[in-house]
Amino acid sequence: VTESLESLRATLGKVSDLRSAIAVLSWDQEVNMPPKGAEGRGQQLATLSAYAHRIFTDPGVGVLLQELSGAIETLSPDDAKLVGVTLYDYDRATRLPESFVSELAMECSKAYEVWVRARKESNFSLFRDSLAQIVDLNRRKAAYIGYKDSPYDALLDEYERGMTAAQLTPLFSDLAKAQSALVERIVASPTQPDVAWTAGPWDERAKWDFTVKVLRDLGFDMDAGRQDKSIHPFSTQFDLYDVRVTTRFSPDELFSGLMGTIHECGHALYSQGHDPADRRTPLMDGASLGIHESQSRMWENMIGRSLPFWEHYLPVLRDSFPDRLRGVAPEDAYAAVNCVERSLIRVEADECTYNLHVILRFEIETGLIEGSLSVDDVPDVWNAKIKEYLGLDVPNDAQGCLQDIHWSHGAFGYFPTYTLGNLYAAQLFETIQDAIPDLWDRVRRGEFATLLTWLRENIHRYGRRKLPVEILKDATGQDPDWRPYLRYLENKYGGLYGLSS
Amino acid sequence: VTESLESLRATLGKVSDLRSAIAVLSWDQEVNMPPKGAEGRGQQLATLSAYAHRIFTDPGVGVLLQELSGAIETLSPDDAKLVGVTLYDYDRATRLPESFVSELAMECSKAYEVWVRARKESNFSLFRDSLAQIVDLNRRKAAYIGYKDSPYDALLDEYERGMTAAQLTPLFSDLAKAQSALVERIVASPTQPDVAWTAGPWDERAKWDFTVKVLRDLGFDMDAGRQDKSIHPFSTQFDLYDVRVTTRFSPDELFSGLMGTIHECGHALYSQGHDPADRRTPLMDGASLGIHESQSRMWENMIGRSLPFWEHYLPVLRDSFPDRLRGVAPEDAYAAVNCVERSLIRVEADECTYNLHVILRFEIETGLIEGSLSVDDVPDVWNAKIKEYLGLDVPNDAQGCLQDIHWSHGAFGYFPTYTLGNLYAAQLFETIQDAIPDLWDRVRRGEFATLLTWLRENIHRYGRRKLPVEILKDATGQDPDWRPYLRYLENKYGGLYGLSS
């Protein structure tokens, strides 16, 4: 057994190295790569992915896992976790025939090209057949993987292990109703924040330096990571001690670069907080996309968009822009970073409206995968739901059902993790405020170590040792619930927008 | 045969992708990686290298090469070249038993650590045993690979295919005598350049922008590459269309960053000039390190340190530093960038003294590998040769025989390629000046396209299709020769230092 375990660890280490290399090449592609490098990079990534897959799915690995699973009681709890998680990954990876994996990759690559053109021409009918094919392939994928109730569960499991459509449907439906009603009250309120003073241009160098200061203050280890710029902010991990975040700046905006930094920093703090014992194993990753997103959203929204945060940081920012920020108070910054607007585009949505964008996508994609919704009906259903949840009319497909890349990439089951992240964040944050009664005094002093320590202790260090719901339950005593998030919104925006409760 | 060729190309493509990934990870390590990332990166690189080696040396590749070599007349000239070069690489890679490769890697890794400490303490005796072991391993390596006259030839071949110690020995010995005598006249001359005006500090941003302008002007395709900063300037290639260069700046120096850029740009222009048909094959690389260095040295020294170059660029640089460069003429810049100084350190040496540093290393390492010199005698021989060639006394081992990393890395046979690069550059440049009679007028206008076209046509596009000496002979009609380089130095420095001829 010891020998098998060592042999398994050796193979997993190599797979981890290959995946780290893939992550480095992907990071470079977004951050540095010159335009003409794309074709060569695509081939390099394809080759590395194929080897990583082949080495991990080698039948020899299956034999080792079989043997170790049979002797699971003789293993240490840590080793047992490793074997369990690896077996789960191995099962998922080997249930798809190689021919199917290539077919899916090929169709997604084609569908992506088609989607780019369809979005450019704002014409869903161009994308219709590709989407139908992708949906069909995902239904086949679900069949290969297996499921109990809904084929959607097999897809969702890839991003949020253990979660099901049956759990999400009522949760999201209740949330949509309550959140939509709150948004209606907010936009109708006579009290609205002043954002005129935030109009640019703002010097990028000063904004960059400010993001770096905040990164360090929040606890990001700059000796074990770095920040760069990219078109779409993201975070990635090559090793426990090499975690990268990116951000972007627009000359017109004072806060968006910082908010991008804090969001990615939330992901990165999770990555930097895993257990060193788990390096080069499948345990060293987030428990799920939802838990990962709970970390980024908590730091971005609950901390970075709080009044105590701006009580501490507005004076710091004023040092860089003394003239323009002379008459600006922390309350002004707090109001401006929490401005609520109903919009058509998900990635531009604020924390009051974001979930509504996600929930309509969840409802459409479960319909498609379960067969209750036809591909032809996607634009109409999309537009009706935007009207229902946000009160807006969708003028064209580009600003409607063609706006997101996910489906063209073949990713179904990914969207709900964004909203789960918000819900988990609110549930965790209620617990945290109980556990750290002077949290806001600390934030007001720019002291985040106590919060980070709590997150390390209760979430980060476990990596994939616990399922997402276990992490939540162990930390808060609760199952996934939408009410804490709504309480958080009502409390915060009730004050900001002068709503009567 | 067609099928075998396709199968060979598929494998070579994958090996090339893995090597590109290694290059990306190595580039990132020098340019971006946070300090704590080193250990993880080391493991990733080791894993990728092991796979690249294993896939390339697979017996199946040997069978394909055997078969294709047998049918070489039926292949197109291009395919025949591919099979020939691949067979050469395959032979070299498979002649070393895997156990020997690991032993060598392990000893080099240990020797490197020891060398770092020995250099820090400036004590050769600490490094003595490690060096003895590395020498012994290299002699065994030579025996595995095989050779006709000298075991050194087997090692040299890795960097300069076809070159031998027997060819280099008289070439270098004549060169050392003549160059050493020239240096003596230069340093004794009453005419010496004024470099006082180049003293810093100089703004880095302005210097950076200037290097980028020069990069573009010389013909570097910024859509197929980029420049960054690193501690040691280098260039690397991930794909024909993704070539990276780095440079570095010191606040005190006006020219060193630019010279680093031009040097690496010379390498990069070579890399960007390979035949697109050779992508993802072993043909897409420089013919040898010597030919590669001929490109970097030609652009750096013959172009970048010429008077016409500074007639064009001094006014450009003056735009960035109008006050400080008001009274400075192109001739002043020309004199300052060609200042000759005898020094103990190779990497700080100018083009008049550089070869002398290289030749003494060549003489020592051939002695060690051929067994005519004992490891114990290295410091004494080193110091005696520095006295003989440069007239200097070596005060300690750190500034003497411990200054270079190469031997501790296990690299024997690498040093001479630096000097071969200088010699090839001078030989090629005499031919180029005949072929482009108005070359200097063009340089004076900042027009480098004609020169680049000549290099593309006669050198770059061949990649590894020709041996280094074939490239030289086809382009110049000559074998390697030291006299053109000496003519170049005498002509240039005779003028600068007012030497009578």
Coordinates of C-alpha atoms in Angstrom, one line a residue, chain B:
Chain B
V1 CA 7.6 6.4 -46.6
T2 CA 5.0 9.2 -46.7
E3 CA 3.3 7.6 -43.7
S4 CA 6.5 7.3 -41.7
L5 CA 7.4 10.9 -42.5
E6 CA 4.0 12.0 -41.3
S7 CA 4.3 10.0 -38.1
L8 CA 7.8 11.4 -37.5
R9 CA 6.6 14.9 -38.1
A10 CA 3.7 14.4 -35.6
T11 CA 6.1 13.2 -32.9
L12 CA 8.6 16.0 -33.6
G13 CA 5.8 18.5 -33.4
K14 CA 4.9 17.3 -29.9
V15 CA 8.5 17.4 -28.8
S16 CA 8.8 20.9 -30.2
D17 CA 5.6 21.9 -28.2
L18 CA 7.0 20.5 -25.0
R19 CA 10.3 22.3 -25.6
S20 CA 8.4 25.5 -26.3
A21 CA 6.6 25.1 -23.0
I22 CA 10.0 24.7 -21.3
A23 CA 11.1 27.9 -23.0
V24 CA 8.0 29.8 -21.8
L25 CA 8.5 28.5 -18.2
S26 CA 12.2 29.4 -18.3
W27 CA 11.5 32.9 -19.7
D28 CA 8.9 33.5 -17.0
Q29 CA 11.4 32.3 -14.4
E30 CA 13.9 35.0 -15.4
V31 CA 11.4 37.8 -16.2
N32 CA 8.4 37.4 -13.8
M33 CA 8.5 34.6 -11.3
P34 CA 8.3 35.6 -7.6
P35 CA 11.2 34.3 -5.5
K36 CA 9.2 31.7 -3.7
G37 CA 8.1 30.1 -7.0
A38 CA 11.6 28.7 -7.7
E39 CA 11.1 25.2 -6.2
G40 CA 7.8 24.5 -7.9
R41 CA 9.1 25.8 -11.2
G42 CA 12.2 23.6 -10.9
Q43 CA 9.9 20.5 -10.6
Q44 CA 7.7 21.6 -13.5
L45 CA 10.8 22.1 -15.7
A46 CA 12.2 18.7 -14.7
T47 CA 9.0 17.0 -15.5
L48 CA 8.6 18.7 -18.9
S49 CA 12.2 17.9 -19.8
A50 CA 11.9 14.3 -18.9
Y51 CA 8.8 13.9 -21.1
A52 CA 10.4 15.8 -24.0
H53 CA 13.4 13.5 -23.7
R54 CA 11.4 10.3 -23.4
I55 CA 9.1 11.1 -26.3
F56 CA 12.0 12.1 -28.6
T57 CA 14.2 9.1 -27.7
D58 CA 11.4 6.5 -28.0
P59 CA 12.6 3.5 -29.9
G60 CA 9.7 4.0 -32.3
V61 CA 11.3 7.2 -33.4
G62 CA 14.5 5.3 -34.1
V63 CA 12.7 2.8 -36.2
L64 CA 11.1 5.6 -38.3
L65 CA 14.5 7.3 -38.7
Q66 CA 16.2 4.1 -39.7
E67 CA 13.5 3.5 -42.3
L68 CA 13.6 7.0 -43.7
S69 CA 17.4 7.1 -43.8
G70 CA 17.3 4.0 -45.9
A71 CA 15.0 5.7 -48.4
I72 CA 16.7 9.1 -48.3
E73 CA 17.0 9.4 -52.1
T74 CA 13.3 9.1 -52.5
L75 CA 12.7 12.1 -50.2
S76 CA 12.5 15.7 -51.2
P77 CA 15.6 17.7 -50.3
D78 CA 13.7 19.4 -47.4
D79 CA 12.5 16.1 -46.0
A80 CA 16.0 14.6 -46.4
K81 CA 17.4 17.5 -44.4
L82 CA 14.8 17.0 -41.7
V83 CA 15.6 13.3 -41.4
G84 CA 19.4 14.0 -41.4
V85 CA 19.2 16.6 -38.6
T86 CA 16.8 14.6 -36.6
L87 CA 18.9 11.5 -36.9
Y88 CA 21.9 13.5 -35.6
D89 CA 19.9 14.7 -32.6
Y90 CA 18.5 11.3 -32.0
D91 CA 21.9 9.7 -32.0
R92 CA 23.3 12.2 -29.6
A93 CA 20.3 11.9 -27.3
T94 CA 20.2 8.1 -27.3
R95 CA 24.0 7.4 -26.9
L96 CA 23.8 8.6 -23.3
P97 CA 22.3 6.0 -21.0
E98 CA 19.4 7.3 -18.9
S99 CA 21.3 6.5 -15.7
F100 CA 24.2 8.6 -16.9
V101 CA 22.0 11.5 -17.8
S102 CA 20.5 11.5 -14.2
E103 CA 23.9 11.2 -12.7
L104 CA 25.2 14.1 -14.7
A105 CA 22.2 16.3 -13.9
M106 CA 22.5 15.5 -10.2
E107 CA 26.2 16.2 -10.0
C108 CA 25.8 19.4 -11.9
S109 CA 23.1 20.5 -9.6
K110 CA 25.3 19.8 -6.6
A111 CA 28.4 21.4 -8.3
Y112 CA 26.4 24.5 -9.0
E113 CA 25.6 24.9 -5.3
V114 CA 29.2 24.3 -4.4
W115 CA 30.4 26.8 -7.0
V116 CA 28.0 29.5 -5.7
R117 CA 29.5 29.1 -2.2
A118 CA 33.1 28.8 -3.5
R119 CA 32.7 32.0 -5.5
K120 CA 31.2 33.8 -2.6
E121 CA 34.2 32.8 -0.5
S122 CA 36.5 33.3 -3.4
N123 CA 38.1 29.9 -2.7
F124 CA 38.8 27.5 -5.6
S125 CA 39.8 24.7 -3.3
L126 CA 36.1 24.4 -2.2
F127 CA 35.1 23.8 -5.8
R128 CA 38.1 21.6 -6.8
D129 CA 36.5 18.2 -6.2
S130 CA 33.2 19.2 -7.9
L131 CA 35.1 20.4 -10.9
A132 CA 37.1 17.2 -11.0
Q133 CA 33.9 15.2 -11.0
I134 CA 32.3 17.3 -13.7
V135 CA 35.4 16.9 -15.8
D136 CA 35.3 13.2 -15.3
L137 CA 31.7 13.0 -16.2
N138 CA 32.3 15.0 -19.3
R139 CA 35.0 12.7 -20.4
R140 CA 32.6 9.8 -19.9
K141 CA 30.0 11.7 -21.9
A142 CA 32.5 12.2 -24.7
A143 CA 33.2 8.4 -24.6
Y144 CA 29.5 7.6 -24.9
I145 CA 29.1 10.0 -27.8
G146 CA 32.3 9.0 -29.6
Y147 CA 34.9 11.0 -31.3
K148 CA 37.9 10.7 -33.7
D149 CA 40.7 12.8 -32.4
S150 CA 39.9 14.6 -29.1
P151 CA 37.2 13.9 -26.5
Y152 CA 36.6 17.6 -26.5
D153 CA 35.2 17.4 -30.1
A154 CA 32.3 15.3 -28.9
L155 CA 31.4 18.0 -26.4
L156 CA 32.0 21.0 -28.8
D157 CA 29.8 19.3 -31.4
E158 CA 26.8 19.9 -29.2
Y159 CA 27.1 23.7 -29.7
E160 CA 29.1 24.0 -32.9
R161 CA 28.4 21.0 -35.1
G162 CA 31.4 19.9 -37.2
M163 CA 34.0 22.1 -35.4
T164 CA 37.0 20.4 -33.7
A165 CA 39.7 21.3 -31.2
A166 CA 42.3 20.7 -33.9
Q167 CA 40.8 23.4 -36.0
L168 CA 40.3 25.8 -33.1
T169 CA 43.7 25.5 -31.5
P170 CA 45.8 27.2 -34.2
L171 CA 43.0 29.7 -35.0
F172 CA 42.7 30.8 -31.5
S173 CA 46.4 30.8 -30.7
D174 CA 47.2 33.1 -33.7
L175 CA 44.2 35.3 -32.8
A176 CA 45.3 35.7 -29.2
K177 CA 48.8 36.8 -30.1
A178 CA 47.6 39.4 -32.6
Q179 CA 44.7 40.7 -30.5
S180 CA 46.7 40.9 -27.4
A181 CA 49.4 43.0 -29.2
L182 CA 46.7 45.3 -30.5
V183 CA 45.1 45.8 -27.1
E184 CA 48.6 46.7 -25.7
R185 CA 48.9 49.4 -28.3
I186 CA 45.4 50.7 -27.6
V187 CA 45.8 51.0 -23.9
A188 CA 49.2 52.6 -24.3
S189 CA 47.9 55.2 -26.7
P190 CA 47.9 58.9 -25.6
T191 CA 44.5 59.3 -27.4
Q192 CA 41.8 58.0 -25.1
P193 CA 38.0 58.6 -25.3
D194 CA 36.2 61.0 -23.1
V195 CA 33.5 59.0 -21.2
A196 CA 33.0 61.4 -18.3
W197 CA 29.9 62.9 -19.9
T198 CA 28.2 59.5 -19.9
A199 CA 28.1 59.3 -16.1
G200 CA 24.6 58.9 -14.7
P201 CA 22.0 59.0 -13.5
W202 CA 19.9 58.6 -16.7
D203 CA 16.2 58.2 -16.6
E204 CA 15.2 54.6 -17.2
R205 CA 11.9 55.3 -18.9
A206 CA 13.6 57.3 -21.7
K207 CA 16.2 54.7 -22.2
W208 CA 13.6 52.0 -22.4
D209 CA 11.6 53.9 -25.0
F210 CA 14.8 54.4 -27.0
T211 CA 15.6 50.6 -27.0
V212 CA 12.1 49.9 -28.2
K213 CA 12.4 52.4 -31.1
V214 CA 15.8 50.9 -32.1
L215 CA 14.3 47.3 -31.9
R216 CA 11.6 48.3 -34.3
D217 CA 13.9 50.1 -36.6
L218 CA 16.3 47.2 -36.9
G219 CA 13.4 45.0 -38.1
F220 CA 12.2 43.2 -35.0
D221 CA 8.5 42.3 -35.5
M222 CA 6.8 43.5 -32.4
D223 CA 3.6 41.6 -33.4
A224 CA 5.7 38.4 -33.2
G225 CA 7.7 39.2 -30.1
R226 CA 8.3 41.5 -27.2
Q227 CA 10.9 43.0 -24.9
D228 CA 11.1 42.7 -21.1
K229 CA 13.6 43.3 -18.4
S230 CA 15.7 40.6 -16.6
I231 CA 18.8 40.4 -14.5
H232 CA 20.8 38.8 -17.4
P233 CA 19.7 39.8 -20.9
F234 CA 18.7 36.9 -23.1
S235 CA 16.6 36.0 -26.1
T236 CA 14.3 33.0 -26.6
Q237 CA 11.9 31.6 -29.1
F238 CA 8.6 29.8 -28.4
D239 CA 7.5 29.7 -32.0
L240 CA 8.6 31.4 -35.2
Y241 CA 6.0 34.1 -34.3
D242 CA 6.8 34.5 -30.6
V243 CA 10.4 35.6 -30.0
R244 CA 11.3 37.3 -26.7
V245 CA 14.2 39.5 -25.9
T246 CA 15.2 41.0 -22.6
T247 CA 17.5 43.8 -21.5
R248 CA 18.5 45.5 -18.3
F249 CA 19.3 49.1 -17.2
S250 CA 21.7 50.6 -14.7
P251 CA 20.9 54.2 -13.7
D252 CA 24.6 55.0 -14.1
E253 CA 25.0 53.9 -17.7
L254 CA 23.6 55.5 -20.8
F255 CA 24.4 52.8 -23.3
S256 CA 24.5 49.4 -21.7
G257 CA 20.7 48.8 -21.9
L258 CA 20.7 49.7 -25.5
M259 CA 23.7 47.5 -26.3
G260 CA 22.0 44.6 -24.6
T261 CA 18.8 45.2 -26.6
I262 CA 20.7 45.3 -29.9
H263 CA 22.7 42.2 -29.1
E264 CA 19.6 40.2 -28.2
C265 CA 17.8 41.7 -31.2
G266 CA 20.5 40.2 -33.4
H267 CA 19.6 36.8 -32.0
A268 CA 15.9 37.5 -32.3
L269 CA 16.1 38.6 -35.9
Y270 CA 17.8 35.3 -36.7
S271 CA 14.9 33.5 -34.9
Q272 CA 12.2 35.5 -36.7
G273 CA 13.9 34.8 -40.0
H274 CA 13.6 31.0 -40.1
D275 CA 11.5 29.3 -42.8
P276 CA 7.9 28.9 -41.8
A277 CA 7.9 25.4 -43.3
D278 CA 10.3 24.4 -40.5
R279 CA 7.9 25.2 -37.6
R280 CA 7.6 22.5 -35.0
T281 CA 10.7 20.6 -36.4
P282 CA 14.3 20.4 -35.3
L283 CA 15.3 22.4 -38.4
M284 CA 13.8 25.6 -36.9
D285 CA 16.8 26.7 -34.8
G286 CA 20.1 28.4 -35.4
A287 CA 22.8 26.5 -37.2
S288 CA 25.0 26.7 -34.2
L289 CA 25.7 28.9 -31.2
G290 CA 28.6 30.4 -33.1
I291 CA 26.4 31.4 -36.1
H292 CA 23.8 32.7 -33.6
E293 CA 26.4 34.8 -31.8
S294 CA 27.7 36.1 -35.2
Q295 CA 24.3 37.7 -35.7
S296 CA 24.1 39.2 -32.2
R297 CA 27.7 40.5 -32.3
M298 CA 27.3 41.9 -35.8
W299 CA 24.3 44.0 -34.9
E300 CA 25.7 45.0 -31.6
N301 CA 29.3 45.8 -32.5
M302 CA 29.6 46.3 -36.2
I303 CA 26.3 48.3 -36.5
G304 CA 25.4 49.5 -33.1
R305 CA 28.9 50.7 -32.3
S306 CA 29.5 52.3 -35.7
L307 CA 29.8 56.0 -36.3
P308 CA 27.0 56.1 -39.0
F309 CA 24.7 54.5 -36.4
W310 CA 25.3 57.3 -34.0
E311 CA 25.1 59.9 -36.7
H312 CA 21.5 58.7 -37.0
Y313 CA 20.6 58.0 -33.4
L314 CA 22.4 60.5 -31.3
P315 CA 19.8 63.2 -32.4
V316 CA 17.1 60.8 -31.5
L317 CA 18.5 60.2 -28.0
R318 CA 19.1 63.9 -27.6
D319 CA 15.3 64.4 -27.9
S320 CA 15.0 62.5 -24.6
F321 CA 17.9 64.2 -22.9
P322 CA 18.0 67.7 -24.5
D323 CA 20.0 69.4 -21.8
R324 CA 22.5 66.8 -21.1
L325 CA 23.3 65.9 -24.7
R326 CA 23.3 69.4 -26.1
G327 CA 27.0 69.6 -26.7
V328 CA 27.5 65.9 -27.5
A329 CA 28.4 65.0 -31.1
P330 CA 27.9 61.6 -32.8
E331 CA 31.7 61.2 -32.7
D332 CA 31.6 61.5 -28.9
A333 CA 29.0 58.7 -28.6
Y334 CA 31.0 56.6 -31.1
A335 CA 34.1 57.0 -29.0
A336 CA 32.4 56.4 -25.7
V337 CA 30.7 53.2 -26.8
N338 CA 34.0 51.8 -28.1
C339 CA 36.1 52.5 -25.0
V340 CA 38.6 49.7 -24.5
E341 CA 39.6 48.6 -21.0
R342 CA 41.5 45.5 -19.9
S343 CA 39.5 43.9 -17.2
L344 CA 39.4 40.7 -15.2
I345 CA 35.7 39.8 -15.9
R346 CA 34.6 38.3 -19.2
V347 CA 31.1 39.6 -19.2
E348 CA 32.3 43.1 -18.8
A349 CA 34.8 42.9 -21.6
D350 CA 34.7 45.0 -24.7
E351 CA 35.0 43.6 -28.3
C352 CA 38.8 44.3 -28.2
T353 CA 39.5 42.1 -25.2
Y354 CA 36.6 39.6 -25.2
N355 CA 38.2 36.9 -27.3
L356 CA 41.2 36.8 -25.0
H357 CA 39.0 35.9 -22.1
V358 CA 37.4 33.2 -24.2
I359 CA 40.6 31.7 -25.6
L360 CA 42.1 31.2 -22.2
R361 CA 39.0 29.3 -21.1
F362 CA 39.2 27.2 -24.3
E363 CA 42.8 26.4 -23.6
I364 CA 42.1 25.4 -20.0
E365 CA 39.0 23.3 -20.8
T366 CA 40.6 21.4 -23.7
G367 CA 43.5 20.6 -21.3
L368 CA 41.1 19.3 -18.7
I369 CA 39.1 17.2 -21.1
E370 CA 42.1 15.9 -22.9
G371 CA 43.9 15.1 -19.7
S372 CA 46.9 17.3 -20.2
L373 CA 45.9 19.7 -17.4
S374 CA 45.1 18.8 -13.9
V375 CA 42.2 20.4 -12.0
D376 CA 44.6 21.5 -9.3
D377 CA 46.5 23.7 -11.7
V378 CA 43.5 25.6 -13.0
P379 CA 43.9 28.7 -10.8
D380 CA 47.6 29.1 -11.6
V381 CA 47.2 28.5 -15.3
W382 CA 44.2 30.9 -15.4
N383 CA 46.2 33.7 -13.6
A384 CA 49.2 33.2 -15.8
K385 CA 47.1 33.4 -19.0
I386 CA 45.4 36.6 -17.8
K387 CA 48.8 38.0 -17.2
E388 CA 50.0 36.9 -20.6
Y389 CA 47.0 38.1 -22.7
L390 CA 45.8 41.0 -20.7
G391 CA 48.7 42.1 -18.6
L392 CA 46.7 41.9 -15.4
D393 CA 47.2 40.3 -12.0
V394 CA 44.3 38.3 -10.7
P395 CA 43.7 39.2 -7.0
N396 CA 41.5 36.3 -6.1
D397 CA 39.6 33.3 -7.5
A398 CA 36.2 35.0 -7.5
Q399 CA 37.6 37.5 -10.1
G400 CA 39.5 34.6 -11.7
C401 CA 38.7 31.0 -12.5
L402 CA 35.5 31.0 -10.4
Q403 CA 33.7 33.9 -12.2
D404 CA 31.8 31.8 -14.8
I405 CA 28.8 29.6 -14.3
H406 CA 29.4 27.3 -17.3
W407 CA 31.7 24.6 -15.9
S408 CA 29.6 24.2 -12.8
H409 CA 26.6 23.7 -15.1
G410 CA 28.6 20.9 -16.8
A411 CA 29.0 22.9 -20.1
F412 CA 32.3 22.2 -21.7
G413 CA 32.8 23.2 -25.3
Y414 CA 30.4 26.2 -25.0
F415 CA 33.0 29.0 -24.5
P416 CA 34.6 28.9 -28.0
T417 CA 31.3 29.7 -29.7
Y418 CA 31.5 33.3 -28.4
T419 CA 34.7 33.9 -30.2
L420 CA 33.6 32.0 -33.3
G421 CA 30.7 34.3 -33.3
N422 CA 33.0 37.3 -33.5
L423 CA 35.1 35.7 -36.3
Y424 CA 32.1 34.7 -38.3
A425 CA 30.6 38.1 -37.9
A426 CA 33.7 39.8 -39.3
Q427 CA 33.9 37.4 -42.2
L428 CA 30.3 37.9 -43.1
F429 CA 30.5 41.6 -42.6
E430 CA 33.3 42.0 -45.1
T431 CA 31.2 40.1 -47.7
I432 CA 28.1 42.2 -46.8
Q433 CA 30.0 45.5 -47.3
D434 CA 30.9 44.3 -50.8
A435 CA 27.4 43.2 -51.5
I436 CA 25.8 46.4 -50.2
P437 CA 28.2 49.2 -51.2
D438 CA 26.0 51.9 -49.7
L439 CA 25.5 50.1 -46.4
W440 CA 26.8 52.9 -44.3
D441 CA 24.7 55.5 -46.1
R442 CA 21.7 53.4 -45.2
V443 CA 22.7 53.0 -41.6
R444 CA 23.2 56.7 -41.4
R445 CA 19.6 57.1 -42.5
G446 CA 18.4 54.5 -40.0
E447 CA 17.6 52.0 -42.8
F448 CA 18.5 48.5 -41.9
A449 CA 16.1 46.5 -44.2
T450 CA 18.7 45.9 -46.9
L451 CA 21.1 44.4 -44.4
L452 CA 18.4 42.3 -42.8
T453 CA 17.2 41.0 -46.2
W454 CA 20.8 39.9 -46.9
L455 CA 21.0 38.1 -43.6
R456 CA 17.6 36.5 -44.1
E457 CA 18.6 35.3 -47.6
N458 CA 22.1 34.0 -46.7
I459 CA 21.7 32.8 -43.2
H460 CA 18.4 33.0 -41.3
R461 CA 16.1 31.1 -43.6
Y462 CA 18.3 28.0 -43.6
G463 CA 17.8 27.3 -39.9
R464 CA 19.7 24.0 -39.3
R465 CA 19.6 22.9 -42.9
K466 CA 23.3 23.8 -43.3
L467 CA 26.2 23.2 -41.0
P468 CA 27.8 26.3 -39.6
V469 CA 30.8 26.1 -41.8
E470 CA 28.6 25.6 -44.9
I471 CA 26.7 28.7 -44.0
L472 CA 30.0 30.6 -43.7
K473 CA 31.5 29.1 -46.9
D474 CA 28.4 29.6 -49.0
A475 CA 28.0 33.2 -47.9
T476 CA 31.7 34.3 -47.9
G477 CA 33.6 31.6 -49.8
Q478 CA 35.9 31.2 -46.8
D479 CA 36.6 28.8 -44.0
P480 CA 36.7 30.1 -40.4
D481 CA 39.5 32.7 -40.2
W482 CA 40.7 35.1 -37.6
R483 CA 42.2 37.8 -39.9
P484 CA 39.0 39.6 -40.9
Y485 CA 38.1 40.2 -37.3
L486 CA 41.6 41.6 -36.6
R487 CA 41.3 43.8 -39.7
Y488 CA 38.0 45.0 -38.4
L489 CA 39.5 45.9 -35.0
E490 CA 42.6 47.5 -36.4
N491 CA 40.7 49.6 -38.8
K492 CA 38.1 50.8 -36.2
Y493 CA 40.4 51.2 -33.2
G494 CA 43.3 52.5 -35.2
G495 CA 41.1 55.5 -36.0
L496 CA 39.6 55.8 -32.6
Y497 CA 42.8 55.6 -30.7
G498 CA 45.1 57.3 -33.2
L499 CA 47.3 54.3 -33.8
S500 CA 49.8 54.5 -36.6
S501 CA 49.5 51.6 -39.0

